[in-house]
CSV table of C-alpha atoms in Angstrom, one decimal:
chain,number,residue,atom,x,y,z
E,8,UNK,CA,25.4,-72.4,83.6
E,9,UNK,CA,25.5,-68.6,83.5
E,10,UNK,CA,28.4,-68.7,81.0
E,11,UNK,CA,26.3,-71.0,78.8
E,12,UNK,CA,23.3,-68.7,78.9
E,13,UNK,CA,25.5,-65.7,78.0
E,14,UNK,CA,26.9,-67.7,75.0
E,15,UNK,CA,23.3,-68.6,73.9
E,16,UNK,CA,22.3,-64.9,74.2
E,17,UNK,CA,25.3,-63.8,72.2
E,18,UNK,CA,24.6,-66.4,69.5
E,19,UNK,CA,20.9,-65.4,69.3
E,20,UNK,CA,21.9,-61.7,69.2
E,21,UNK,CA,24.4,-62.4,66.4
E,22,UNK,CA,21.7,-64.4,64.5
E,23,UNK,CA,19.2,-61.6,64.9
E,24,UNK,CA,21.7,-59.1,63.6
E,25,UNK,CA,22.4,-61.3,60.6
E,26,UNK,CA,18.7,-61.5,59.8
E,27,UNK,CA,18.3,-57.8,60.2
E,28,UNK,CA,21.3,-57.1,57.9
E,29,UNK,CA,19.8,-59.6,55.3
E,30,UNK,CA,16.5,-57.8,55.4
E,31,UNK,CA,18.1,-54.4,55.1
E,32,UNK,CA,20.3,-55.3,52.2
E,33,UNK,CA,17.4,-57.0,50.4
E,34,UNK,CA,15.4,-53.8,50.8
E,35,UNK,CA,18.2,-51.7,49.4
E,36,UNK,CA,18.8,-54.0,46.5
E,37,UNK,CA,15.3,-55.0,45.5
E,38,UNK,CA,13.1,-52.2,46.6
E,39,UNK,CA,10.3,-52.2,49.2
E,40,UNK,CA,7.8,-54.5,47.4
E,41,UNK,CA,10.4,-57.2,46.5
E,42,UNK,CA,12.3,-57.5,49.8
E,43,UNK,CA,13.4,-60.9,50.8
E,44,UNK,CA,14.3,-62.1,54.2
E,45,UNK,CA,15.7,-65.4,55.1
E,46,UNK,CA,15.4,-66.9,58.5
E,47,UNK,CA,17.4,-70.1,59.0
E,48,UNK,CA,17.3,-70.9,55.3
E,49,UNK,CA,13.6,-70.4,54.9
E,50,UNK,CA,12.0,-67.4,53.2
E,51,UNK,CA,9.9,-65.2,55.3
E,52,UNK,CA,6.2,-64.6,54.4
E,53,UNK,CA,6.8,-62.1,51.6
E,54,UNK,CA,4.9,-61.5,48.4
E,55,UNK,CA,6.0,-63.9,45.6
E,56,UNK,CA,8.4,-62.4,43.1
E,57,UNK,CA,7.6,-63.7,39.6
E,58,UNK,CA,10.6,-64.6,37.5
E,59,UNK,CA,11.1,-62.7,34.3
E,60,UNK,CA,9.7,-64.4,31.3
E,61,UNK,CA,12.2,-65.9,28.9
E,62,UNK,CA,12.9,-63.7,26.0
E,63,UNK,CA,14.1,-65.4,22.8
E,64,UNK,CA,16.8,-63.7,20.9
E,65,UNK,CA,15.3,-61.8,18.0
E,66,UNK,CA,17.2,-62.1,14.7
E,67,UNK,CA,16.8,-60.0,11.6
E,68,UNK,CA,15.5,-61.7,8.5
E,69,UNK,CA,18.3,-60.0,6.5
E,70,UNK,CA,20.9,-61.9,8.5
E,71,UNK,CA,19.0,-65.2,7.9
E,72,UNK,CA,18.8,-64.5,4.2
E,73,UNK,CA,22.5,-63.7,4.0
E,74,UNK,CA,23.3,-66.9,6.0
E,75,UNK,CA,21.1,-69.0,3.7
E,76,UNK,CA,22.7,-67.5,0.5
E,77,UNK,CA,26.2,-68.0,1.9
E,78,UNK,CA,25.5,-71.6,2.7
E,79,UNK,CA,23.7,-72.4,-0.6
E,80,UNK,CA,26.4,-70.7,-2.7
E,81,UNK,CA,29.0,-72.9,-1.0
E,82,UNK,CA,31.0,-70.0,0.4
E,83,UNK,CA,30.5,-71.3,4.0
E,84,UNK,CA,29.9,-74.8,5.4
E,85,UNK,CA,27.0,-75.5,7.8
E,86,UNK,CA,28.9,-75.1,11.1
E,87,UNK,CA,30.8,-72.1,9.8
E,88,UNK,CA,27.6,-70.4,8.8
E,89,UNK,CA,26.0,-71.0,12.2
E,90,UNK,CA,29.1,-69.7,14.0
E,91,UNK,CA,29.6,-66.6,11.8
E,92,UNK,CA,26.0,-65.5,11.8
E,93,UNK,CA,25.4,-66.6,15.4
E,94,UNK,CA,22.4,-68.8,14.7
E,95,UNK,CA,21.7,-72.0,16.7
E,96,UNK,CA,22.1,-75.1,14.5
E,97,UNK,CA,18.5,-76.4,14.9
E,98,UNK,CA,17.1,-73.0,13.9
E,99,UNK,CA,19.3,-72.7,10.8
E,100,UNK,CA,18.6,-76.3,9.8
E,101,UNK,CA,14.8,-75.8,10.1
E,102,UNK,CA,15.1,-72.7,7.9
E,103,UNK,CA,17.1,-74.6,5.3
E,104,UNK,CA,14.4,-77.3,5.2
E,105,UNK,CA,11.7,-74.7,5.0
E,106,UNK,CA,10.1,-75.6,8.4
E,107,UNK,CA,8.7,-73.2,11.0
E,108,UNK,CA,8.0,-70.5,8.4
E,109,UNK,CA,5.7,-67.8,9.6
E,110,UNK,CA,2.2,-68.6,8.6
E,111,UNK,CA,-0.7,-66.2,8.5
E,112,UNK,CA,-3.1,-67.2,11.2
E,113,UNK,CA,-6.7,-66.9,10.2
E,114,UNK,CA,-9.9,-68.9,10.3
E,115,UNK,CA,-10.6,-71.6,7.7
E,116,UNK,CA,-12.8,-70.1,4.9
E,117,UNK,CA,-16.0,-71.9,4.4
E,118,UNK,CA,-17.6,-69.5,1.9
E,119,UNK,CA,-16.1,-68.3,-1.3
E,120,UNK,CA,-16.2,-64.6,-2.3
E,121,UNK,CA,-19.1,-65.3,-4.8
E,122,UNK,CA,-21.1,-67.2,-2.1
E,123,UNK,CA,-20.7,-64.3,0.3
E,124,UNK,CA,-21.9,-61.8,-2.3
E,125,UNK,CA,-24.9,-64.0,-3.1
E,126,UNK,CA,-25.8,-64.3,0.6
E,127,UNK,CA,-25.5,-60.5,1.1
E,128,UNK,CA,-27.7,-59.8,-1.9
E,129,UNK,CA,-30.3,-62.4,-0.7
E,130,UNK,CA,-30.4,-60.8,2.8
E,131,UNK,CA,-30.8,-57.3,1.3
E,132,UNK,CA,-33.6,-58.6,-0.9
E,133,UNK,CA,-35.4,-60.1,2.1
E,134,UNK,CA,-34.9,-56.8,4.0
E,135,UNK,CA,-36.4,-54.8,1.2
E,136,UNK,CA,-39.5,-57.0,1.3
E,137,UNK,CA,-39.8,-56.3,5.1
E,138,UNK,CA,-38.7,-59.8,6.2
E,139,UNK,CA,-36.5,-58.9,9.1
E,140,UNK,CA,-33.5,-61.2,9.2
E,141,UNK,CA,-31.7,-61.5,12.5
E,142,UNK,CA,-28.3,-62.9,13.3
E,143,UNK,CA,-30.0,-65.8,14.9
E,144,UNK,CA,-31.7,-66.6,11.6
E,145,UNK,CA,-28.4,-66.5,9.9
E,146,UNK,CA,-26.7,-68.9,12.3
E,147,UNK,CA,-29.5,-71.5,12.1
């Protein structure tokens, strides 16, 4: 019985040392605020560490233009072009077909330039006659 208790104490002491070592190495590797400690396969109550956001590989437009011209001139085949210029096949295919082109993001225009000028002149005319026009009046 005493021998079994001694074995249990040694096992718990070894386990505590392993946990302490895991905590110490995590502190050394990750820094104080991102330390991780594992206790029997479970994470201890530590602050959550956010994973780094995925960063897409940025490619220069010059390389894409060179690749498109090489393919269209017939110097390289499709697979060769993708391999030589290191483009994913779906990306290169979409550029060939003219898809996913960068569009200028802006609101839909409801008034033409002439209509805007006429509205501005009308508001200025009302203002000169002392009819105060508020933004609420303009919206309704």
